Backbone as a ProteinNet text record, in pm:
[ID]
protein_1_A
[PRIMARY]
XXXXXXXXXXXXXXXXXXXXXXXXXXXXXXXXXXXXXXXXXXXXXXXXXXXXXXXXXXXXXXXXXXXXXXXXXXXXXXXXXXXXXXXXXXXXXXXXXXXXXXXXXXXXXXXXXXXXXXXXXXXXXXXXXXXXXXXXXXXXXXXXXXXXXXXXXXXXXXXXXXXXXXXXXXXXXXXXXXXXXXXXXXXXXXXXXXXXXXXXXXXXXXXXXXXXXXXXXXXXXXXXXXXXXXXXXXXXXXXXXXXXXXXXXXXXXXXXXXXXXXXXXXXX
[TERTIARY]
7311.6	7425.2	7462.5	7628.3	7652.4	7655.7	7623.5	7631.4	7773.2	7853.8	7993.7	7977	7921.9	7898.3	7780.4	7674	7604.4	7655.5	7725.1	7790.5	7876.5	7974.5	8020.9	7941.9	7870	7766.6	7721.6	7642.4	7575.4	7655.6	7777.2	7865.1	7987.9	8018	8093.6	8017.9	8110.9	8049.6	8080.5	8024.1	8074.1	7997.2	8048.8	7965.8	7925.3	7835.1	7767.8	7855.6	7929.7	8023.8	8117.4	8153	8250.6	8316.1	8415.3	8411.7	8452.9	8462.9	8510.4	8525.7	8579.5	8575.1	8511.4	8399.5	8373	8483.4	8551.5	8702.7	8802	8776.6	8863.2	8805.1	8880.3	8886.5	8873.4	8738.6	8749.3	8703.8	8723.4	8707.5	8629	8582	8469.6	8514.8	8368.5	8412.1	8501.4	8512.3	8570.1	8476.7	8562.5	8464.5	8559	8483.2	8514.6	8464.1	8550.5	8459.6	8405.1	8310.6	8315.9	8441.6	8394	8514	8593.5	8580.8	8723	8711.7	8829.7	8873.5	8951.5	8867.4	8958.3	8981.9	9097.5	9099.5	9104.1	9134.5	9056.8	9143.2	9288.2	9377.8	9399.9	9340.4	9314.6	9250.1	9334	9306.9	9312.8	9187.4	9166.4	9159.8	9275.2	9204.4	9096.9	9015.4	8934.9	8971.5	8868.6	8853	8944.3	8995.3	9071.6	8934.6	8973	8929.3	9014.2	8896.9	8977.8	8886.3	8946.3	8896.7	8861.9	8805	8693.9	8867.5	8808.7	8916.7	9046	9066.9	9193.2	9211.9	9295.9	9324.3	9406.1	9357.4	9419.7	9384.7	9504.4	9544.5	9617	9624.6	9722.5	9735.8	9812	9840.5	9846.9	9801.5	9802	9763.4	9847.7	9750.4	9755.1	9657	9652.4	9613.6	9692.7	9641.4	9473.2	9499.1	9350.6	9388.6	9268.4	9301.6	9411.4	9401.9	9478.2	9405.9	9454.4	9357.6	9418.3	9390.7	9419.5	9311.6	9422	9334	9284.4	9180.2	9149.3	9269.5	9224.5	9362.4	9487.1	9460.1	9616.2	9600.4	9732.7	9784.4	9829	9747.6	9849.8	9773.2	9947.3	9956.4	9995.2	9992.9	10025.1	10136.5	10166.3	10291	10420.3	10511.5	10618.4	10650.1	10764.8	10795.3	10945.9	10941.4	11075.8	11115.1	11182.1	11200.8	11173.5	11222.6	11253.4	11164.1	11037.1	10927.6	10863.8	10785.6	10734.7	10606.9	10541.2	10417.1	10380.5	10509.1	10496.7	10449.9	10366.2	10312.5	10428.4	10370.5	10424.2	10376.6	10430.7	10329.3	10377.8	10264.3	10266.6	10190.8	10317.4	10269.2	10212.3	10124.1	10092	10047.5	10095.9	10070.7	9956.4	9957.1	9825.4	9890.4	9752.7	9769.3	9864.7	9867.8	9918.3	9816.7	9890.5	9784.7	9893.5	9763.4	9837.9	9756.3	9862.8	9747.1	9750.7	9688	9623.1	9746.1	9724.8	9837.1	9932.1	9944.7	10045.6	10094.4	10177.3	10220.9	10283.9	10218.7	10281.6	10342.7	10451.4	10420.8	10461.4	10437.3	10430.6	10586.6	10651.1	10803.4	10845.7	10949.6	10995	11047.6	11101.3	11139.5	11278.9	11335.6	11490.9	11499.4	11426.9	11414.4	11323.4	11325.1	11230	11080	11064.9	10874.1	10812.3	10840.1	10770.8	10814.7	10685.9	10721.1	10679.3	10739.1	10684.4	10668	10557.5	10516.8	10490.3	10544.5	10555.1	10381.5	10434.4	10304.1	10302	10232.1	10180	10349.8	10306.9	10393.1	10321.3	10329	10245.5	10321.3	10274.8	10308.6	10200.8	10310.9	10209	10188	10154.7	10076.2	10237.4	10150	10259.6	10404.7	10355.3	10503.2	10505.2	10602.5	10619.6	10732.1	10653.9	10766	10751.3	10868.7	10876.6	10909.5	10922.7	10954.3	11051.6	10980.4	11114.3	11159.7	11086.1	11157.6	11096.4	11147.4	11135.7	11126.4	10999.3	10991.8	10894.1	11002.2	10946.4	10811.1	10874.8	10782.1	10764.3	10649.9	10695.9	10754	10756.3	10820.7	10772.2	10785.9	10749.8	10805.5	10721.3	10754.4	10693.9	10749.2	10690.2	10627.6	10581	10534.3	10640.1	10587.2	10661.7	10815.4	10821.1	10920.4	10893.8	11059.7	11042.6	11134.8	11112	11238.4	11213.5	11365.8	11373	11359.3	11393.6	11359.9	11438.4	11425.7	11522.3	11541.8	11537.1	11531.9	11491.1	11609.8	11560.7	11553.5	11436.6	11404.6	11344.8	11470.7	11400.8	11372.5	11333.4	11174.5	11217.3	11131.9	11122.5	11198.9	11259.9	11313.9	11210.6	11259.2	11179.8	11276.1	11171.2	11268	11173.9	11230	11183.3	11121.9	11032.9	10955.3	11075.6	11032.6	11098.4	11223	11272.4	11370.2	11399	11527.4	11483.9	11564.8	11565.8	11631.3	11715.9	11820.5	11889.1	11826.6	11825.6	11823.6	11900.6	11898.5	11913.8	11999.3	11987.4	12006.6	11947.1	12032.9	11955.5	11980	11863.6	11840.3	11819.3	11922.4	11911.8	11806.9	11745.4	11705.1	11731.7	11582.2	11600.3	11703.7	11722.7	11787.3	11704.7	11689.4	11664.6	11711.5	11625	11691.4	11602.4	11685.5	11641	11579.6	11466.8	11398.4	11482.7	11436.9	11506.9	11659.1	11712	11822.1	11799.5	11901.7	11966.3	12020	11970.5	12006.6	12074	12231.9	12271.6	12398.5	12416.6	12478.2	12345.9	12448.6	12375.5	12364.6	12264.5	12237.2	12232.7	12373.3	12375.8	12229.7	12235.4	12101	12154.1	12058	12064.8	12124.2	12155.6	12242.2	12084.1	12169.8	12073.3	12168.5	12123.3	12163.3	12066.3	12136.3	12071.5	12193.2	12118.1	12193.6	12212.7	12273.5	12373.7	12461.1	12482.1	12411.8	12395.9	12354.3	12335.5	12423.8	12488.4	12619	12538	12626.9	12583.2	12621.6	12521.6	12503	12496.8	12555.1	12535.2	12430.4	12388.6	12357.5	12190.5	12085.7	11919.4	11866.3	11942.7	11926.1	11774	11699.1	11550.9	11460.3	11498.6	11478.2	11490.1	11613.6	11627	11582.7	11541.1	11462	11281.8	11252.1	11146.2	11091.8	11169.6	11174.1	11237.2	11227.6	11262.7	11372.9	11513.1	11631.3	11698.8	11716.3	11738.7	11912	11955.5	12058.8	12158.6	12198	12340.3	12351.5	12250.9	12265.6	12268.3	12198.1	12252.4	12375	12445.7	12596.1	12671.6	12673.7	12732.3	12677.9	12611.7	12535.8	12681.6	12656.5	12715.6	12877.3	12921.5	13068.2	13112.4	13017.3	13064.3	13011	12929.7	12933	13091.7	13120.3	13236.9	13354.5	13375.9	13494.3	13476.2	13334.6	13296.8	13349.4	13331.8	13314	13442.3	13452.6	13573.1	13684.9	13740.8	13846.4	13975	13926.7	14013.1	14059.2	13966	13938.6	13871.7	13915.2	13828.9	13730.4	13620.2	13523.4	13569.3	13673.5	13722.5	13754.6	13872.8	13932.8	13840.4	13724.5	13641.6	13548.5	13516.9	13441.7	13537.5	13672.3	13707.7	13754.1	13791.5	13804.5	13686.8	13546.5	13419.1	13397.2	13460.7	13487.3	13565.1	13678.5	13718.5	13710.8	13667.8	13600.5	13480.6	13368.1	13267.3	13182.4	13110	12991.9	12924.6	12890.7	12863.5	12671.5	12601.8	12478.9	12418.4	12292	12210.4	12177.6	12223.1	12188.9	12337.6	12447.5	12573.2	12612.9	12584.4	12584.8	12466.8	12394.8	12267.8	12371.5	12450.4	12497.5	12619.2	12684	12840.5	12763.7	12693.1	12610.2	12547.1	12483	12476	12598.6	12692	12814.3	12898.8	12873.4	12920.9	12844.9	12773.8	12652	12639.2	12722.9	12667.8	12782.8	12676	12733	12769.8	12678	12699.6	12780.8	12865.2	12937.7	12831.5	12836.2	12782.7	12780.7	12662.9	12707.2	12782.2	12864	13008	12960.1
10325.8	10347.5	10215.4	10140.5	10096.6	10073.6	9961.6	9940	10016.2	9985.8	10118.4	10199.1	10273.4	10453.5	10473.7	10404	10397.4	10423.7	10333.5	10333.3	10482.2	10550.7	10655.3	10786.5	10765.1	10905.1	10908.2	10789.5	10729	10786.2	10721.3	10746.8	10811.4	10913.3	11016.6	11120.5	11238.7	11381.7	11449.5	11394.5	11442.1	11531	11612.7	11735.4	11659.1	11675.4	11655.5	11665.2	11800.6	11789.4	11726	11639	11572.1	11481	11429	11299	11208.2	11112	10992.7	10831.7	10825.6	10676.1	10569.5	10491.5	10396.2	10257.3	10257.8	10177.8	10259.5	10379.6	10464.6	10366.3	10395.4	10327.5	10462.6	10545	10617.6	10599.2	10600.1	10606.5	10657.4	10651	10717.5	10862.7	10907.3	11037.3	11159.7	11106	11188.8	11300.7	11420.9	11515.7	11542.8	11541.7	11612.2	11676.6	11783.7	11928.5	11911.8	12037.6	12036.9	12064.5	11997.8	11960.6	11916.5	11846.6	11747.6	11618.7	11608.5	11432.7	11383.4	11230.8	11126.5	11004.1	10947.3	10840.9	10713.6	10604.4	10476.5	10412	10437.3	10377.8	10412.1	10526.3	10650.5	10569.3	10579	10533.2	10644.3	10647.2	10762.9	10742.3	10812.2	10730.5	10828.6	10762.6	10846.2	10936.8	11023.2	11171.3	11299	11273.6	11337.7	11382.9	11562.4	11614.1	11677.7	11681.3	11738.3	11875.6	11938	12059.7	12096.8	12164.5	12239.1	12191.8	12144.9	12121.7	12071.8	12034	11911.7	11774.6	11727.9	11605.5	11543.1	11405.6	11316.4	11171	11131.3	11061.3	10938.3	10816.1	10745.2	10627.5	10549.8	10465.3	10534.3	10573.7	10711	10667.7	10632.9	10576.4	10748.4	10786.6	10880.3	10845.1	10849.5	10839.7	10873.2	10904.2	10946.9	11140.7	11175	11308.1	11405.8	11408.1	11461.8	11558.7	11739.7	11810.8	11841.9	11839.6	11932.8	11995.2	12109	12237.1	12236.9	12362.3	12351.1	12388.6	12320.9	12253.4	12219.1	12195.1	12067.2	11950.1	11921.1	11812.8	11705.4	11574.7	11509.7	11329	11279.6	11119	11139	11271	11280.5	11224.3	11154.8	11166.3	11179	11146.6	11217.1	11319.5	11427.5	11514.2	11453.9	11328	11304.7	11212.3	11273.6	11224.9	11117.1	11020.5	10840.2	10803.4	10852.5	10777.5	10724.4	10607.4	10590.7	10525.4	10569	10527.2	10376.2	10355.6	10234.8	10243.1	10156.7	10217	10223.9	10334.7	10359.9	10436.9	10522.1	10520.3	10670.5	10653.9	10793.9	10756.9	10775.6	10729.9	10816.1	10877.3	10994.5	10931.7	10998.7	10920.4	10986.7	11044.7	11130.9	11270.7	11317.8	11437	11541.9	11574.1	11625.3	11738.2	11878.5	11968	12041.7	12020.4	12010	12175.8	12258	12408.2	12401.2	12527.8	12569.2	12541.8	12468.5	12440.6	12361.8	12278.3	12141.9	12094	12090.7	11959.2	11836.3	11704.4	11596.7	11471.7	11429.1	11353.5	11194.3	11095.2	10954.9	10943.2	10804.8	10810.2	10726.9	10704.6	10623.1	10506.3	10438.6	10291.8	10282.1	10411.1	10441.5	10449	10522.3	10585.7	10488.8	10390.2	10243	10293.7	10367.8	10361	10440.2	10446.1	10541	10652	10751.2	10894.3	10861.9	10900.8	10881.2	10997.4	11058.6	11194.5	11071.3	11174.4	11076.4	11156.8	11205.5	11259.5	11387.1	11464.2	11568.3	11693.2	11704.9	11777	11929.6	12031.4	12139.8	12121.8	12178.5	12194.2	12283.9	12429.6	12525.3	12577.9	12675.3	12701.5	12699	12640.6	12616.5	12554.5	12490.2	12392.7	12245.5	12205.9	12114	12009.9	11835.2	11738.3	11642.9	11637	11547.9	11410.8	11358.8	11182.5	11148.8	11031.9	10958.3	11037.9	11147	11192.1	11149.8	11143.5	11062	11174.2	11223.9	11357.8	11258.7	11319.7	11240.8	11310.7	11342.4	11368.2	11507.5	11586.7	11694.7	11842.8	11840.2	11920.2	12041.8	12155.9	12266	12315.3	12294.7	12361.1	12491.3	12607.4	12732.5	12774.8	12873.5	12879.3	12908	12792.6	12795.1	12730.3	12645.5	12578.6	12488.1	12402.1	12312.6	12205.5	12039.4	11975.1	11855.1	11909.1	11830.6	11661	11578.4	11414.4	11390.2	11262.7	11222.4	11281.8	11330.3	11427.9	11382	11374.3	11295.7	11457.6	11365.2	11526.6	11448.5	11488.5	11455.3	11492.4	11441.8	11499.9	11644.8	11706.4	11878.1	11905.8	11980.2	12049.3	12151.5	12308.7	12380.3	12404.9	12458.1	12471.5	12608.1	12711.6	12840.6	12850.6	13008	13001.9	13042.9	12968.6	12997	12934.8	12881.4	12727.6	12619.3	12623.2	12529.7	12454.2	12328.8	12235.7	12133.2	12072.4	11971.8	11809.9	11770.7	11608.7	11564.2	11455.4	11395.1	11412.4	11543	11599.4	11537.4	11565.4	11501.7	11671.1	11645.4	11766.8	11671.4	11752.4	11645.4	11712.8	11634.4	11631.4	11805.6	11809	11946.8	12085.9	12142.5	12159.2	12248.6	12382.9	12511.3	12583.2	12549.2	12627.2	12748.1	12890.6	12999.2	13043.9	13156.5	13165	13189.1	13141.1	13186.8	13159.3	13027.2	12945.9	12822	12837.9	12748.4	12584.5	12452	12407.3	12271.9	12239.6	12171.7	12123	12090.5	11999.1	11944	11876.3	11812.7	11870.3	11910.6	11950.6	11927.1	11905.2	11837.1	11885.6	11776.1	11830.1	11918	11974.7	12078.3	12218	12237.3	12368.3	12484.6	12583.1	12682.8	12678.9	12664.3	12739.2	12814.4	12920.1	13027.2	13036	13135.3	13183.2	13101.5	13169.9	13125.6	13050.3	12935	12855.8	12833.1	12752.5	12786.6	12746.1	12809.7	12784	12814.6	12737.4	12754.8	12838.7	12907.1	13017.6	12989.6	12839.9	12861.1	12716.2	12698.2	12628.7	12655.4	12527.6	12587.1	12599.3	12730.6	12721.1	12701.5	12798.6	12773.3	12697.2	12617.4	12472	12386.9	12412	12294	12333	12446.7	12431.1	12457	12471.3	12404.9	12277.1	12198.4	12063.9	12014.7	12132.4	12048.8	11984.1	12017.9	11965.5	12016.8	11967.9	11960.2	12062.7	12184.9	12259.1	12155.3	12057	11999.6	11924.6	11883.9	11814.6	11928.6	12086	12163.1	12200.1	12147.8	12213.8	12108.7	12029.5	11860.3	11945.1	11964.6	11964.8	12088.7	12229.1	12319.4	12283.8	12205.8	12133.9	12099	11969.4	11900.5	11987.2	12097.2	12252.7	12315.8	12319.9	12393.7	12300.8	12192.9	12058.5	12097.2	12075.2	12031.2	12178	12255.9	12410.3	12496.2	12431.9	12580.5	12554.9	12413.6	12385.1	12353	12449.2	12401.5	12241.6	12154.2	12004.1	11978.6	11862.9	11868.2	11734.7	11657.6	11610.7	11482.8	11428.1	11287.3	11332.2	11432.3	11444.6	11488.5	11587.8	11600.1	11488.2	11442.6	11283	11238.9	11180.8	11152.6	11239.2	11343.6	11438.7	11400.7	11437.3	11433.8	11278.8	11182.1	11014.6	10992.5	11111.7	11089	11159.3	11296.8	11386.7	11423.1	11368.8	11399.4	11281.6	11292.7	11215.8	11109.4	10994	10936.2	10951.2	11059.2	11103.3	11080.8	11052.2	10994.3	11073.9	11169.6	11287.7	11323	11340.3	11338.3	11228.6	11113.9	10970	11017.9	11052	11071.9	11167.8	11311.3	11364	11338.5	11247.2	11164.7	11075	10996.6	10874.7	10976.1	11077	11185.6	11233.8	11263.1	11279.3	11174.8	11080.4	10946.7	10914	10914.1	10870.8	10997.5	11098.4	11238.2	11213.8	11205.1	11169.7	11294	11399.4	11519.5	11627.4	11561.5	11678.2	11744.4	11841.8	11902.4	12060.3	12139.6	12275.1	12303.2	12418.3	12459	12615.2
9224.5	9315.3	9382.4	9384.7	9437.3	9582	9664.1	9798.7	9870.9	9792.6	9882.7	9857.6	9701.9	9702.1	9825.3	9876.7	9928	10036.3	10085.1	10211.2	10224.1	10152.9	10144.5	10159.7	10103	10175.8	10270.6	10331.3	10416.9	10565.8	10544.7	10656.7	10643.8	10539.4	10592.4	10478.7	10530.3	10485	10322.4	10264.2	10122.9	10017.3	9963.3	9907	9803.9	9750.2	9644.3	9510.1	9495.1	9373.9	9407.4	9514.5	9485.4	9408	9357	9320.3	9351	9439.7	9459.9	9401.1	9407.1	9297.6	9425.3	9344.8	9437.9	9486	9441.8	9457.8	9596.1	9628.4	9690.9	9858	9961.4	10106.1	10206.8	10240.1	10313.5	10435.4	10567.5	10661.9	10754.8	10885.5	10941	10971.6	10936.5	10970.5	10907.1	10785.8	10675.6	10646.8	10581.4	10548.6	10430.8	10330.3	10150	10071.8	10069.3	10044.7	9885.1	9804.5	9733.9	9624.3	9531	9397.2	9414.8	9503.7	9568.2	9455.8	9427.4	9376.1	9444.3	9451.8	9544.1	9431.9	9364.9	9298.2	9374.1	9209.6	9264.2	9395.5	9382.2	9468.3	9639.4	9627.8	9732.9	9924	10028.4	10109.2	10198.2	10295	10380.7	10494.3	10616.3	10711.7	10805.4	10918.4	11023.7	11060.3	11068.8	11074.2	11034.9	10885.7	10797.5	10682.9	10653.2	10606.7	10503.6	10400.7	10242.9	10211.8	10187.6	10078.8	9990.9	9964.9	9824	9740.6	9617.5	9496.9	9481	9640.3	9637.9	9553.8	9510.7	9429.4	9505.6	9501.8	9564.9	9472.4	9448.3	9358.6	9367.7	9263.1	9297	9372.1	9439.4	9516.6	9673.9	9720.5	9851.2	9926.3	10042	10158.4	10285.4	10391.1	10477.9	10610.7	10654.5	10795.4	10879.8	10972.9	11078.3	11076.3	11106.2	11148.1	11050.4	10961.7	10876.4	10826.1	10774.6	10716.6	10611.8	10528.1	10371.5	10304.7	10317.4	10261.2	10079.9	10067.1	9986.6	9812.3	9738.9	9608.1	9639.7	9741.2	9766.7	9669.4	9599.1	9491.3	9571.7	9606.5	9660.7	9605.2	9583.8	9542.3	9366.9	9286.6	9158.5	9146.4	8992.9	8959.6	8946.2	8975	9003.4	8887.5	8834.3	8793.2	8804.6	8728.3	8718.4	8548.4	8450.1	8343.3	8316.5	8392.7	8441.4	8436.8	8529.2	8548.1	8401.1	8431.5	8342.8	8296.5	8438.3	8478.1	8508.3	8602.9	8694.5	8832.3	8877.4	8988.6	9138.1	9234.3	9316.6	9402.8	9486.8	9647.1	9713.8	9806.4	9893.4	9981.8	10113	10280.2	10370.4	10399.9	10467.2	10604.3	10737	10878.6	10884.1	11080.4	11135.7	11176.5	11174.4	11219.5	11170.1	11044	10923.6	10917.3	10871.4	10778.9	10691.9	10542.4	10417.9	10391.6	10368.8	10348.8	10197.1	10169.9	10022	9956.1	9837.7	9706.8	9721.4	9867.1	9863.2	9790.2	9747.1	9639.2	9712.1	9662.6	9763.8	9628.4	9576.9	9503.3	9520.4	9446.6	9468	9401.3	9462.2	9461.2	9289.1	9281	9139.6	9178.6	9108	9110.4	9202.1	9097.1	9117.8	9270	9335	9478.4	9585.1	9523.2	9587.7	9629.4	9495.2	9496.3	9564.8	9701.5	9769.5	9843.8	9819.9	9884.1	10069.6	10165.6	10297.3	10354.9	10402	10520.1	10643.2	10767.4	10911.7	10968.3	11097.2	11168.8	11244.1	11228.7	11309.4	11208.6	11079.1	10991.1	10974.3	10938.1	10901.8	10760.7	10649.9	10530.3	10470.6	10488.4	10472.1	10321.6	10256.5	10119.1	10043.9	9915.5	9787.4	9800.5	9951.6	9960	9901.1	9828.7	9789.9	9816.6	9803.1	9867	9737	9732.8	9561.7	9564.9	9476.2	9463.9	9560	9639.2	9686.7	9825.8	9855.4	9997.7	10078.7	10239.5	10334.9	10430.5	10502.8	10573.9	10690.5	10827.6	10914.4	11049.3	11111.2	11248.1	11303.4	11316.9	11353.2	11327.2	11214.8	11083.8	11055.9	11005.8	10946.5	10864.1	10742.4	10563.1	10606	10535.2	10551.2	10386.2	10418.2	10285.5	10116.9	10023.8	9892.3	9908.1	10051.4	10032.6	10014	9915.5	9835.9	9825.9	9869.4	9876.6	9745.4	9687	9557.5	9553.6	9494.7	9491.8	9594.8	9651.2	9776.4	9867.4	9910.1	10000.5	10163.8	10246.6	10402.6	10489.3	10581	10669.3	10805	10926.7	11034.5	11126.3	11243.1	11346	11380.1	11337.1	11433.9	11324.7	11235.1	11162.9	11103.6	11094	11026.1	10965.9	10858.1	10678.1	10662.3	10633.6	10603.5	10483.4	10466.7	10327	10219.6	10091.7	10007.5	9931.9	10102.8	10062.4	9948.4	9867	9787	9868.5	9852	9853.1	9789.4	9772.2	9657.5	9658.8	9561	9548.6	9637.1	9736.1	9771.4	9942.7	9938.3	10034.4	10185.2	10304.7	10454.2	10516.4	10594	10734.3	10846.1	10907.1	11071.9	11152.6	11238.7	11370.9	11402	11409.8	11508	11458.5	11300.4	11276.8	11241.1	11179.8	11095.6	10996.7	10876.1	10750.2	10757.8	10730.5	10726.5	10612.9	10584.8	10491.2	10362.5	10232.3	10131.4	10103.6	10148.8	10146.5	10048.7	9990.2	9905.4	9989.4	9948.2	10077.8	9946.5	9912.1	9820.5	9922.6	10035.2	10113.9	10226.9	10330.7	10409.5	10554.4	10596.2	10727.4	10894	10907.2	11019.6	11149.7	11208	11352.1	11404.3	11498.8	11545	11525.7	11375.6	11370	11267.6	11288.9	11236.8	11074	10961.2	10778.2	10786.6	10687.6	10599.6	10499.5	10415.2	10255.9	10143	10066.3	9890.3	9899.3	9866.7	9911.7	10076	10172.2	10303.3	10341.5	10476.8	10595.5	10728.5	10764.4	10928.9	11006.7	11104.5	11211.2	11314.1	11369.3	11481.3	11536.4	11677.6	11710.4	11717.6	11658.3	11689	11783.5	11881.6	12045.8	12079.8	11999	12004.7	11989.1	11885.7	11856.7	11958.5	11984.4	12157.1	12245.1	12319.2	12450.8	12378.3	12328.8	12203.6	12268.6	12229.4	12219.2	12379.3	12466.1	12568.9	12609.9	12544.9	12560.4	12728.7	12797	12907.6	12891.8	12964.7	12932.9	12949.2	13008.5	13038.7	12893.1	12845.5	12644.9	12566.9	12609.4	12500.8	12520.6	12665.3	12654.3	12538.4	12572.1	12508.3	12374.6	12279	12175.2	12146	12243.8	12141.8	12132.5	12231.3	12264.1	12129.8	12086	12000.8	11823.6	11837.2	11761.7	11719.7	11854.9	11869.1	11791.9	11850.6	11792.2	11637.8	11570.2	11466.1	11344.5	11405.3	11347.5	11362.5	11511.8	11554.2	11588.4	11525	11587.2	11461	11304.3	11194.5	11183.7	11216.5	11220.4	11075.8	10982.4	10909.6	10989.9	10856.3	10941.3	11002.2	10949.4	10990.2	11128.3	11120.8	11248.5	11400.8	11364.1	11418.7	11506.6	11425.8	11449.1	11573.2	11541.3	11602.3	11765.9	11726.1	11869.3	11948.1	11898.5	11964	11992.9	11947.8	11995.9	12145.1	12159.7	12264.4	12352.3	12318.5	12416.7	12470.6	12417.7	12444.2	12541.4	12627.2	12681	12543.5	12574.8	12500	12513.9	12501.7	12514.8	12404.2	12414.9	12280.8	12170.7	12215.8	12067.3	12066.2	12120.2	12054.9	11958	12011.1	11913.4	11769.2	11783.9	11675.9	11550.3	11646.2	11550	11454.2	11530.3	11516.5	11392	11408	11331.7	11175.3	11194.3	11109.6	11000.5	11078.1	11012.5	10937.4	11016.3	10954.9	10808.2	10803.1	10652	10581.7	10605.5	10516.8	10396.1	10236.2	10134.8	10037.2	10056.3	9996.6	10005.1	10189.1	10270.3	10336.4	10404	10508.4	10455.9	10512.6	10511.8	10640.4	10588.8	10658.2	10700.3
[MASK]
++++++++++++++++++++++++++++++++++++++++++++++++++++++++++++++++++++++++++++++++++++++++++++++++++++++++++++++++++++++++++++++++++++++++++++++++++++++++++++++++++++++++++++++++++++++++++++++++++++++++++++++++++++++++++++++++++++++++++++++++++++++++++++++++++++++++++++

């Protein structure tokens, strides 16, 4: 036995059937269940725990404090024609838990290489995040939902079970897709989608006092709702109404700035 396999048992918790590659970078205080694989590229950080028969693979770096459950897939391959087994990456922060059957995968060239998870995400059973998406802070996958390649997702958004999602698609800030929605435009923040494909219901009132939104920004929030939605405006003209009518507040700017860069169109 090598002086680092040495060191790997020595000082963190690893089942006996495990396998780890002595090349892999694990951290103090790791715990790896049985039948776990960790490959050679595989970086772990402190006090992150893996599960009976998880794979972890790849160029993968993980944060501290991270849990994944038992047969979570994560750092594989991408599942994209193109690829062609050039190397590439998967960013995982802290304080992440990956439940039973995760799928996490490493990004393509096309999509600049790497897949990124932010921090403190739930990603619950048989949900999957594919090449190249960028899922940030705070987040909740429900169970068997699924976001296709490219795919931007930011802080606090829950995405219901069952969800698919489109390539290249964005979900704003604080926003809610309902279970079993089709999601093939772009999701402005703070609004509630559901359905075939998904439209909007409305404002994620729950979401925002959630998160602590102070009522005088959820008024501003459903204001510029209202401009955006209810005023037979299309989005140019909108933008602009909410340019000259609205408070210049840091999450009205966030959603204006949102609208501005949305390439797919928006759900309506």
């Amino acid at each position: 036995m090598s002086k680092k396999q040495d060191n790997v048992v020595r000082l963190k918790e690893v089942h006996d059937t495990a396998v780890v590659h002595p090349d892999a970078e694990i951290g103090k205080d790791v715990k790896i269940g049985p039948y776990a694989i960790i490959g050679e590229n595989v970086k772990i950080g402190d006090g992150t725990e893996v599960g009976p028969h998880a794979v972890i693979k790849g160029w993968t770096t993980i944060g501290e404090n991270n849990e994944i459950f038992n047969s979570a897939s994560i750092g594989q391959e991408p599942q994209d024609l193109k690829f062609q087994g050039e190397k590439s990456f998967l960013e995982i922060g802290d304080n992440n838990t990956f439940r039973e059957f995760t799928t996490i995968h490493r990004g393509t060239e096309e999509g600049g290489s790497v897949t990124k998870i932010g921090n403190g995400n739930l990603f619950m059973a048989y949900s999957h995040v594919a090449h190249d998406c960028q899922v940030a802070n705070d987040i909740v996958m429900a169970n068997s939902a699924a976001l296709a390649g490219h795919v931007e997702v930011e802080d606090s958004v829950v995405i219901g079970g069952l969800v698919g999602v489109h390539q290249f698609v964005r979900i704003g800030k604080m926003a809610m897709v309902g279970g079993d929605s089709k999601v093939v435009k772009d999701v402005p923040p703070y609004v509630l989608v559901d359905g075939h494909p998904a439209s909007t219901n409305g404002i994620n009132a729950v979401g925002l006092r959630r998160n602590d939104i102070e009522p005088d920004v959820r008024q501003k929030i459903k204001e510029a709702y209202r401009i955006l939605y209810r005023s037979n405006l299309n989005v140019s003209e909108a933008i602009e109404k909410m340019d000259q009518e609205l408070d210049n507040s840091e999450m009205v700017e966030h959603f204006l700035r949102f609208l501005r860069n949305a390439q797919r169109g928006i759900c309506k």
